[in-house]
Amino acid sequence: MCGCQNPTSPTTSAGNATDTAAIIKDGVVKTILERRSIRKYTNQPIENEKLAQIIECGLYAPNGMGRQSWEVRIVDNPELLAQIDAAYSKFLGKENPNPPKKAAYGAPVLIFIGYDTTYDLSQVDCGLLGGNMMIAAQSMGIGSCCLGGICRFFNAPEGCELLSKLDFPPTHKLLYAIAFGYPDESPKAKPRMMEKVKYIE
Ligand SMILES: Cc1cc2nc3c(=O)[nH]c(=O)nc-3n(C[C@H](O)[C@H](O)[C@H](O)COP(=O)(O)O)c2cc1C
């Protein structure tokens, strides 16, 4: 259908101003635009039902060939979180005289996401899963932060003992983690690079 246009969709890149105003009032768009990475959390735990709902929203993300190629591991045990903090801080301490004491900024829940190394689009599945979870969390007033750095540690020789606790099958590799908790800060959005987006005529 290359070159065809849907007669009901806007024909200009600017769209229709009235339609745009209506869209911005929509709850989902507001939630997406208001989500920020949170790096300071309160002590308030996440309610079980809310956590379950966040996870369900992740699992309902689109996924290639319906394979649901991710593996998801939830860590909310304070002792294990403290173990992770200590090991990560020690790992960073090799190069940083003042390493951060908290691997996940003190968040009460850490979700680890593994991708299927036998499926070329599995990382896309995993990204969409996490995106859904973070937006769902935001809609409930729960903050989140993607964490790539901590996974470099888990995937390094020093992190292998903790990695084995995640119990991924041999086909899967840890891709990233997400911290979840009630926010104790309200950071502003960094400006987005609109020049990266082009309408192709
Ligand atoms: C793949 C990925 C890895 C990230 N890793 C980290 C991390 O290790 N530590 C951290 O504080 N933030 C991390 N972030 C959060 C980004 O810094 C953040 O999303 C970005 O600056 C945009 O800010 P916003 O999320 O508030 O819109 C990561 C985000 C992504 C998508």
PDB file of C-alpha atoms and ligand atoms in Angstrom:
ATOM      1  CA  MET A   1       0.000   0.000   0.000  1.00  0.00           C
ATOM      2  CA  CYS A   2       3.031   2.259  -0.445  1.00  0.00           C
ATOM      3  CA  GLY A   3       2.012   5.846  -1.368  1.00  0.00           C
ATOM      4  CA  CYS A   4      -1.608   5.456  -0.230  1.00  0.00           C
ATOM      5  CA  GLN A   5      -3.039   7.930   2.264  1.00  0.00           C
ATOM      6  CA  ASN A   6      -5.681   7.325   4.858  1.00  0.00           C
ATOM      7  CA  PRO A   7      -8.279  10.041   4.094  1.00  0.00           C
ATOM      8  CA  THR A   8      -9.213  10.345   7.782  1.00  0.00           C
ATOM      9  CA  SER A   9      -5.662  11.035   9.007  1.00  0.00           C
ATOM     10  CA  PRO A  10      -4.066  14.527   8.977  1.00  0.00           C
ATOM     11  CA  THR A  11      -2.359  15.331   5.687  1.00  0.00           C
ATOM     12  CA  THR A  12       0.143  17.809   7.170  1.00  0.00           C
ATOM     13  CA  SER A  13       2.905  17.204   9.663  1.00  0.00           C
ATOM     14  CA  ALA A  14       1.435  19.866  11.979  1.00  0.00           C
ATOM     15  CA  GLY A  15      -1.923  18.068  12.210  1.00  0.00           C
ATOM     16  CA  ASN A  16      -5.061  19.833  13.361  1.00  0.00           C
ATOM     17  CA  ALA A  17      -4.676  22.176  16.353  1.00  0.00           C
ATOM     18  CA  THR A  18      -8.075  21.293  17.859  1.00  0.00           C
ATOM     19  CA  ASP A  19      -7.398  17.557  17.590  1.00  0.00           C
ATOM     20  CA  THR A  20      -3.978  18.034  19.207  1.00  0.00           C
ATOM     21  CA  ALA A  21      -5.444  19.894  22.189  1.00  0.00           C
ATOM     22  CA  ALA A  22      -7.937  17.052  22.677  1.00  0.00           C
ATOM     23  CA  ILE A  23      -5.153  14.458  22.534  1.00  0.00           C
ATOM     24  CA  ILE A  24      -3.025  16.244  25.135  1.00  0.00           C
ATOM     25  CA  LYS A  25      -5.883  16.125  27.658  1.00  0.00           C
ATOM     26  CA  ASP A  26      -6.005  12.361  27.267  1.00  0.00           C
ATOM     27  CA  GLY A  27      -4.792  10.487  30.344  1.00  0.00           C
ATOM     28  CA  VAL A  28      -2.399   8.169  28.533  1.00  0.00           C
ATOM     29  CA  VAL A  29      -0.570  10.963  26.711  1.00  0.00           C
ATOM     30  CA  LYS A  30      -0.310  12.977  29.933  1.00  0.00           C
ATOM     31  CA  THR A  31       1.079   9.941  31.761  1.00  0.00           C
ATOM     32  CA  ILE A  32       3.674   9.320  29.055  1.00  0.00           C
ATOM     33  CA  LEU A  33       4.806  12.941  28.945  1.00  0.00           C
ATOM     34  CA  GLU A  34       4.985  13.261  32.737  1.00  0.00           C
ATOM     35  CA  ARG A  35       7.059  10.089  33.346  1.00  0.00           C
ATOM     36  CA  ARG A  36      10.634  10.849  34.379  1.00  0.00           C
ATOM     37  CA  SER A  37      13.486   8.688  35.564  1.00  0.00           C
ATOM     38  CA  ILE A  38      13.361   8.780  39.361  1.00  0.00           C
ATOM     39  CA  ARG A  39      16.613   8.573  41.296  1.00  0.00           C
ATOM     40  CA  LYS A  40      15.297   9.235  44.803  1.00  0.00           C
ATOM     41  CA  TYR A  41      12.614   7.092  46.445  1.00  0.00           C
ATOM     42  CA  THR A  42      10.607   7.222  49.678  1.00  0.00           C
ATOM     43  CA  ASN A  43      10.526   4.242  52.076  1.00  0.00           C
ATOM     44  CA  GLN A  44       6.925   3.448  51.121  1.00  0.00           C
ATOM     45  CA  PRO A  45       6.677  -0.098  49.750  1.00  0.00           C
ATOM     46  CA  ILE A  46       4.729  -0.799  46.552  1.00  0.00           C
ATOM     47  CA  GLU A  47       1.410  -2.502  47.235  1.00  0.00           C
ATOM     48  CA  ASN A  48       1.292  -6.118  45.929  1.00  0.00           C
ATOM     49  CA  GLU A  49      -1.782  -5.498  43.766  1.00  0.00           C
ATOM     50  CA  LYS A  50      -0.164  -2.474  42.124  1.00  0.00           C
ATOM     51  CA  LEU A  51       3.042  -4.386  41.449  1.00  0.00           C
ATOM     52  CA  ALA A  52       1.049  -7.254  39.954  1.00  0.00           C
ATOM     53  CA  GLN A  53      -0.791  -4.785  37.713  1.00  0.00           C
ATOM     54  CA  ILE A  54       2.473  -3.204  36.563  1.00  0.00           C
ATOM     55  CA  ILE A  55       3.840  -6.638  35.662  1.00  0.00           C
ATOM     56  CA  GLU A  56       0.659  -7.590  33.832  1.00  0.00           C
ATOM     57  CA  CYS A  57       0.868  -4.387  31.766  1.00  0.00           C
ATOM     58  CA  GLY A  58       4.427  -5.376  30.821  1.00  0.00           C
ATOM     59  CA  LEU A  59       3.324  -8.824  29.703  1.00  0.00           C
ATOM     60  CA  TYR A  60       0.619  -7.307  27.506  1.00  0.00           C
ATOM     61  CA  ALA A  61       3.213  -5.402  25.426  1.00  0.00           C
ATOM     62  CA  PRO A  62       3.462  -6.249  21.735  1.00  0.00           C
ATOM     63  CA  ASN A  63       6.056  -8.946  21.115  1.00  0.00           C
ATOM     64  CA  GLY A  64       7.551 -10.483  17.999  1.00  0.00           C
ATOM     65  CA  MET A  65       5.651 -13.510  16.673  1.00  0.00           C
ATOM     66  CA  GLY A  66       3.802 -13.666  19.986  1.00  0.00           C
ATOM     67  CA  ARG A  67       6.867 -15.376  21.456  1.00  0.00           C
ATOM     68  CA  GLN A  68       6.941 -13.277  24.670  1.00  0.00           C
ATOM     69  CA  SER A  69      10.669 -13.789  24.408  1.00  0.00           C
ATOM     70  CA  TRP A  70      11.536 -11.986  27.650  1.00  0.00           C
ATOM     71  CA  GLU A  71      12.323 -13.443  31.087  1.00  0.00           C
ATOM     72  CA  VAL A  72      11.299 -11.249  34.024  1.00  0.00           C
ATOM     73  CA  ARG A  73      12.679 -11.453  37.555  1.00  0.00           C
ATOM     74  CA  ILE A  74      11.327  -9.398  40.440  1.00  0.00           C
ATOM     75  CA  VAL A  75      13.505  -8.623  43.444  1.00  0.00           C
ATOM     76  CA  ASP A  76      11.771  -6.996  46.415  1.00  0.00           C
ATOM     77  CA  ASN A  77      13.435  -8.888  49.242  1.00  0.00           C
ATOM     78  CA  PRO A  78      15.220  -6.165  51.277  1.00  0.00           C
ATOM     79  CA  GLU A  79      18.060  -8.561  52.167  1.00  0.00           C
ATOM     80  CA  LEU A  80      18.782  -9.415  48.545  1.00  0.00           C
ATOM     81  CA  LEU A  81      18.489  -5.727  47.570  1.00  0.00           C
ATOM     82  CA  ALA A  82      21.038  -4.893  50.293  1.00  0.00           C
ATOM     83  CA  GLN A  83      23.332  -7.648  49.007  1.00  0.00           C
ATOM     84  CA  ILE A  84      23.106  -6.178  45.505  1.00  0.00           C
ATOM     85  CA  ASP A  85      23.831  -2.672  46.847  1.00  0.00           C
ATOM     86  CA  ALA A  86      26.921  -3.862  48.707  1.00  0.00           C
ATOM     87  CA  ALA A  87      28.332  -5.923  45.821  1.00  0.00           C
ATOM     88  CA  TYR A  88      27.690  -3.178  43.234  1.00  0.00           C
ATOM     89  CA  SER A  89      29.252  -0.516  45.455  1.00  0.00           C
ATOM     90  CA  LYS A  90      32.339  -2.707  45.947  1.00  0.00           C
ATOM     91  CA  PHE A  91      32.553  -3.301  42.177  1.00  0.00           C
ATOM     92  CA  LEU A  92      32.358   0.449  41.419  1.00  0.00           C
ATOM     93  CA  GLY A  93      34.764   1.177  44.266  1.00  0.00           C
ATOM     94  CA  LYS A  94      37.618  -0.289  42.204  1.00  0.00           C
ATOM     95  CA  GLU A  95      37.540   2.837  40.025  1.00  0.00           C
ATOM     96  CA  ASN A  96      35.549   5.342  42.053  1.00  0.00           C
ATOM     97  CA  PRO A  97      36.758   6.366  45.541  1.00  0.00           C
ATOM     98  CA  ASN A  98      33.175   7.366  46.473  1.00  0.00           C
ATOM     99  CA  PRO A  99      30.938   4.747  44.859  1.00  0.00           C
ATOM    100  CA  PRO A 100      27.142   5.090  45.195  1.00  0.00           C
ATOM    101  CA  LYS A 101      25.838   3.065  48.135  1.00  0.00           C
ATOM    102  CA  LYS A 102      22.560   2.119  46.466  1.00  0.00           C
ATOM    103  CA  ALA A 103      22.470   0.174  43.199  1.00  0.00           C
ATOM    104  CA  ALA A 104      18.874   1.167  42.458  1.00  0.00           C
ATOM    105  CA  TYR A 105      18.698   4.538  44.236  1.00  0.00           C
ATOM    106  CA  GLY A 106      17.007   2.873  47.234  1.00  0.00           C
ATOM    107  CA  ALA A 107      13.970   1.711  45.251  1.00  0.00           C
ATOM    108  CA  PRO A 108      12.032  -1.103  47.002  1.00  0.00           C
ATOM    109  CA  VAL A 109      11.548  -3.135  43.818  1.00  0.00           C
ATOM    110  CA  LEU A 110      14.028  -4.033  41.127  1.00  0.00           C
ATOM    111  CA  ILE A 111      12.876  -5.866  38.015  1.00  0.00           C
ATOM    112  CA  PHE A 112      15.498  -7.609  35.882  1.00  0.00           C
ATOM    113  CA  ILE A 113      14.736  -8.331  32.243  1.00  0.00           C
ATOM    114  CA  GLY A 114      16.511 -10.999  30.247  1.00  0.00           C
ATOM    115  CA  TYR A 115      16.398 -11.335  26.452  1.00  0.00           C
ATOM    116  CA  ASP A 116      16.424 -14.475  24.351  1.00  0.00           C
ATOM    117  CA  THR A 117      19.796 -14.688  22.606  1.00  0.00           C
ATOM    118  CA  THR A 118      18.306 -17.119  20.058  1.00  0.00           C
ATOM    119  CA  TYR A 119      15.770 -14.557  18.769  1.00  0.00           C
ATOM    120  CA  ASP A 120      17.056 -11.518  16.846  1.00  0.00           C
ATOM    121  CA  LEU A 121      14.228  -9.174  17.921  1.00  0.00           C
ATOM    122  CA  SER A 122      14.046 -10.196  21.564  1.00  0.00           C
ATOM    123  CA  GLN A 123      15.627  -6.943  22.747  1.00  0.00           C
ATOM    124  CA  VAL A 124      12.745  -5.060  21.117  1.00  0.00           C
ATOM    125  CA  ASP A 125      10.264  -7.232  23.027  1.00  0.00           C
ATOM    126  CA  CYS A 126      12.119  -6.488  26.263  1.00  0.00           C
ATOM    127  CA  GLY A 127      12.155  -2.730  25.649  1.00  0.00           C
ATOM    128  CA  LEU A 128       8.434  -2.646  24.946  1.00  0.00           C
ATOM    129  CA  LEU A 129       7.731  -4.749  28.057  1.00  0.00           C
ATOM    130  CA  GLY A 130       9.651  -2.304  30.243  1.00  0.00           C
ATOM    131  CA  GLY A 131       8.072   0.730  28.582  1.00  0.00           C
ATOM    132  CA  ASN A 132       4.607  -0.596  29.370  1.00  0.00           C
ATOM    133  CA  MET A 133       5.594  -1.299  32.977  1.00  0.00           C
ATOM    134  CA  MET A 134       7.026   2.186  33.512  1.00  0.00           C
ATOM    135  CA  ILE A 135       3.986   3.919  32.029  1.00  0.00           C
ATOM    136  CA  ALA A 136       1.627   1.738  34.072  1.00  0.00           C
ATOM    137  CA  ALA A 137       3.635   2.589  37.200  1.00  0.00           C
ATOM    138  CA  GLN A 138       3.511   6.305  36.397  1.00  0.00           C
ATOM    139  CA  SER A 139      -0.278   6.117  36.079  1.00  0.00           C
ATOM    140  CA  MET A 140      -0.384   4.869  39.708  1.00  0.00           C
ATOM    141  CA  GLY A 141       1.994   7.539  41.023  1.00  0.00           C
ATOM    142  CA  ILE A 142       4.890   5.051  41.152  1.00  0.00           C
ATOM    143  CA  GLY A 143       8.257   6.183  39.827  1.00  0.00           C
ATOM    144  CA  SER A 144      10.796   4.145  37.892  1.00  0.00           C
ATOM    145  CA  CYS A 145      14.279   4.250  36.415  1.00  0.00           C
ATOM    146  CA  CYS A 146      15.815   2.017  33.759  1.00  0.00           C
ATOM    147  CA  LEU A 147      19.187   0.724  34.912  1.00  0.00           C
ATOM    148  CA  GLY A 148      21.802  -0.357  32.409  1.00  0.00           C
ATOM    149  CA  GLY A 149      24.852   0.204  34.611  1.00  0.00           C
ATOM    150  CA  ILE A 150      23.931  -2.355  37.248  1.00  0.00           C
ATOM    151  CA  CYS A 151      23.507  -4.998  34.538  1.00  0.00           C
ATOM    152  CA  ARG A 152      27.060  -4.422  33.300  1.00  0.00           C
ATOM    153  CA  PHE A 153      28.066  -5.408  36.834  1.00  0.00           C
ATOM    154  CA  PHE A 154      25.793  -8.475  36.911  1.00  0.00           C
ATOM    155  CA  ASN A 155      27.215  -9.577  33.539  1.00  0.00           C
ATOM    156  CA  ALA A 156      30.838  -9.041  34.695  1.00  0.00           C
ATOM    157  CA  PRO A 157      32.754 -11.887  36.433  1.00  0.00           C
ATOM    158  CA  GLU A 158      32.276 -10.105  39.807  1.00  0.00           C
ATOM    159  CA  GLY A 159      28.487 -10.234  39.387  1.00  0.00           C
ATOM    160  CA  CYS A 160      28.128 -13.863  38.348  1.00  0.00           C
ATOM    161  CA  GLU A 161      27.017 -15.103  41.777  1.00  0.00           C
ATOM    162  CA  LEU A 162      24.160 -12.592  41.875  1.00  0.00           C
ATOM    163  CA  LEU A 163      23.365 -13.211  38.215  1.00  0.00           C
ATOM    164  CA  SER A 164      22.924 -16.921  38.917  1.00  0.00           C
ATOM    165  CA  LYS A 165      20.286 -16.038  41.557  1.00  0.00           C
ATOM    166  CA  LEU A 166      18.161 -14.557  38.749  1.00  0.00           C
ATOM    167  CA  ASP A 167      17.844 -18.082  37.380  1.00  0.00           C
ATOM    168  CA  PHE A 168      17.701 -17.221  33.689  1.00  0.00           C
ATOM    169  CA  PRO A 169      17.653 -20.204  31.328  1.00  0.00           C
ATOM    170  CA  PRO A 170      20.875 -20.706  29.309  1.00  0.00           C
ATOM    171  CA  THR A 171      19.180 -19.131  26.245  1.00  0.00           C
ATOM    172  CA  HIS A 172      18.722 -15.798  28.043  1.00  0.00           C
ATOM    173  CA  LYS A 173      21.026 -12.942  28.942  1.00  0.00           C
ATOM    174  CA  LEU A 174      20.364 -10.058  31.328  1.00  0.00           C
ATOM    175  CA  LEU A 175      19.580  -6.932  29.255  1.00  0.00           C
ATOM    176  CA  TYR A 176      18.528  -4.288  31.751  1.00  0.00           C
ATOM    177  CA  ALA A 177      16.761  -3.660  35.032  1.00  0.00           C
ATOM    178  CA  ILE A 178      14.121  -1.200  36.179  1.00  0.00           C
ATOM    179  CA  ALA A 179      13.827   0.303  39.655  1.00  0.00           C
ATOM    180  CA  PHE A 180      10.303   0.984  40.941  1.00  0.00           C
ATOM    181  CA  GLY A 181       9.145   2.906  44.005  1.00  0.00           C
ATOM    182  CA  TYR A 182       7.316   5.965  45.229  1.00  0.00           C
ATOM    183  CA  PRO A 183       9.194   9.085  44.046  1.00  0.00           C
ATOM    184  CA  ASP A 184      10.906  11.439  46.448  1.00  0.00           C
ATOM    185  CA  GLU A 185      11.784  13.949  43.739  1.00  0.00           C
ATOM    186  CA  SER A 186      10.126  15.550  40.706  1.00  0.00           C
ATOM    187  CA  PRO A 187      12.804  16.064  38.061  1.00  0.00           C
ATOM    188  CA  LYS A 188      12.100  18.139  34.978  1.00  0.00           C
ATOM    189  CA  ALA A 189      12.191  16.572  31.517  1.00  0.00           C
ATOM    190  CA  LYS A 190      15.367  16.933  29.507  1.00  0.00           C
ATOM    191  CA  PRO A 191      14.646  18.627  26.177  1.00  0.00           C
ATOM    192  CA  ARG A 192      14.040  16.131  23.364  1.00  0.00           C
ATOM    193  CA  MET A 193      15.888  16.359  20.031  1.00  0.00           C
ATOM    194  CA  MET A 194      13.067  16.996  17.624  1.00  0.00           C
ATOM    195  CA  GLU A 195      15.576  17.263  14.760  1.00  0.00           C
ATOM    196  CA  LYS A 196      15.966  13.485  14.986  1.00  0.00           C
ATOM    197  CA  VAL A 197      12.443  13.147  13.607  1.00  0.00           C
ATOM    198  CA  LYS A 198      11.798  13.657   9.908  1.00  0.00           C
ATOM    199  CA  TYR A 199       8.659  13.326   7.886  1.00  0.00           C
ATOM    200  CA  ILE A 200       9.608  11.654   4.620  1.00  0.00           C
ATOM    201  CA  GLU A 201       7.694  13.046   1.623  1.00  0.00           C
TER     202      GLU A 201
HETATM  203  C1  LIG B   1      18.686   1.423  28.261  1.00  0.00           C
HETATM  204  C2  LIG B   1      18.701   2.464  29.353  1.00  0.00           C
HETATM  205  C3  LIG B   1      19.660   2.389  30.354  1.00  0.00           C
HETATM  206  C4  LIG B   1      19.690   3.337  31.377  1.00  0.00           C
HETATM  207  N1  LIG B   1      20.584   3.189  32.391  1.00  0.00           N
HETATM  208  C5  LIG B   1      20.568   4.057  33.424  1.00  0.00           C
HETATM  209  C6  LIG B   1      21.447   3.871  34.530  1.00  0.00           C
HETATM  210  O1  LIG B   1      22.256   2.931  34.577  1.00  0.00           O
HETATM  211  N2  LIG B   1      21.382   4.777  35.542  1.00  0.00           N
HETATM  212  C7  LIG B   1      20.486   5.806  35.534  1.00  0.00           C
HETATM  213  O2  LIG B   1      20.461   6.585  36.493  1.00  0.00           O
HETATM  214  N3  LIG B   1      19.629   6.006  34.493  1.00  0.00           N
HETATM  215  C8  LIG B   1      19.654   5.165  33.446  1.00  0.00           C
HETATM  216  N4  LIG B   1      18.745   5.307  32.410  1.00  0.00           N
HETATM  217  C9  LIG B   1      17.764   6.424  32.434  1.00  0.00           C
HETATM  218  C10 LIG B   1      18.114   7.501  31.417  1.00  0.00           C
HETATM  219  O3  LIG B   1      19.236   8.223  31.855  1.00  0.00           O
HETATM  220  C11 LIG B   1      16.887   8.409  31.199  1.00  0.00           C
HETATM  221  O4  LIG B   1      15.812   7.636  30.714  1.00  0.00           O
HETATM  222  C12 LIG B   1      17.159   9.551  30.232  1.00  0.00           C
HETATM  223  O5  LIG B   1      18.134  10.432  30.737  1.00  0.00           O
HETATM  224  C13 LIG B   1      15.893  10.349  29.905  1.00  0.00           C
HETATM  225  O6  LIG B   1      15.327  10.875  31.085  1.00  0.00           O
HETATM  226  P1  LIG B   1      13.803  10.556  31.506  1.00  0.00           P
HETATM  227  O7  LIG B   1      13.691   9.056  31.646  1.00  0.00           O
HETATM  228  O8  LIG B   1      13.581  11.260  32.797  1.00  0.00           O
HETATM  229  O9  LIG B   1      12.910  11.062  30.415  1.00  0.00           O
HETATM  230  C14 LIG B   1      18.725   4.386  31.388  1.00  0.00           C
HETATM  231  C15 LIG B   1      17.742   4.430  30.388  1.00  0.00           C
HETATM  232  C16 LIG B   1      17.717   3.474  29.398  1.00  0.00           C
HETATM  233  C17 LIG B   1      16.616   3.519  28.375  1.00  0.00           C
END
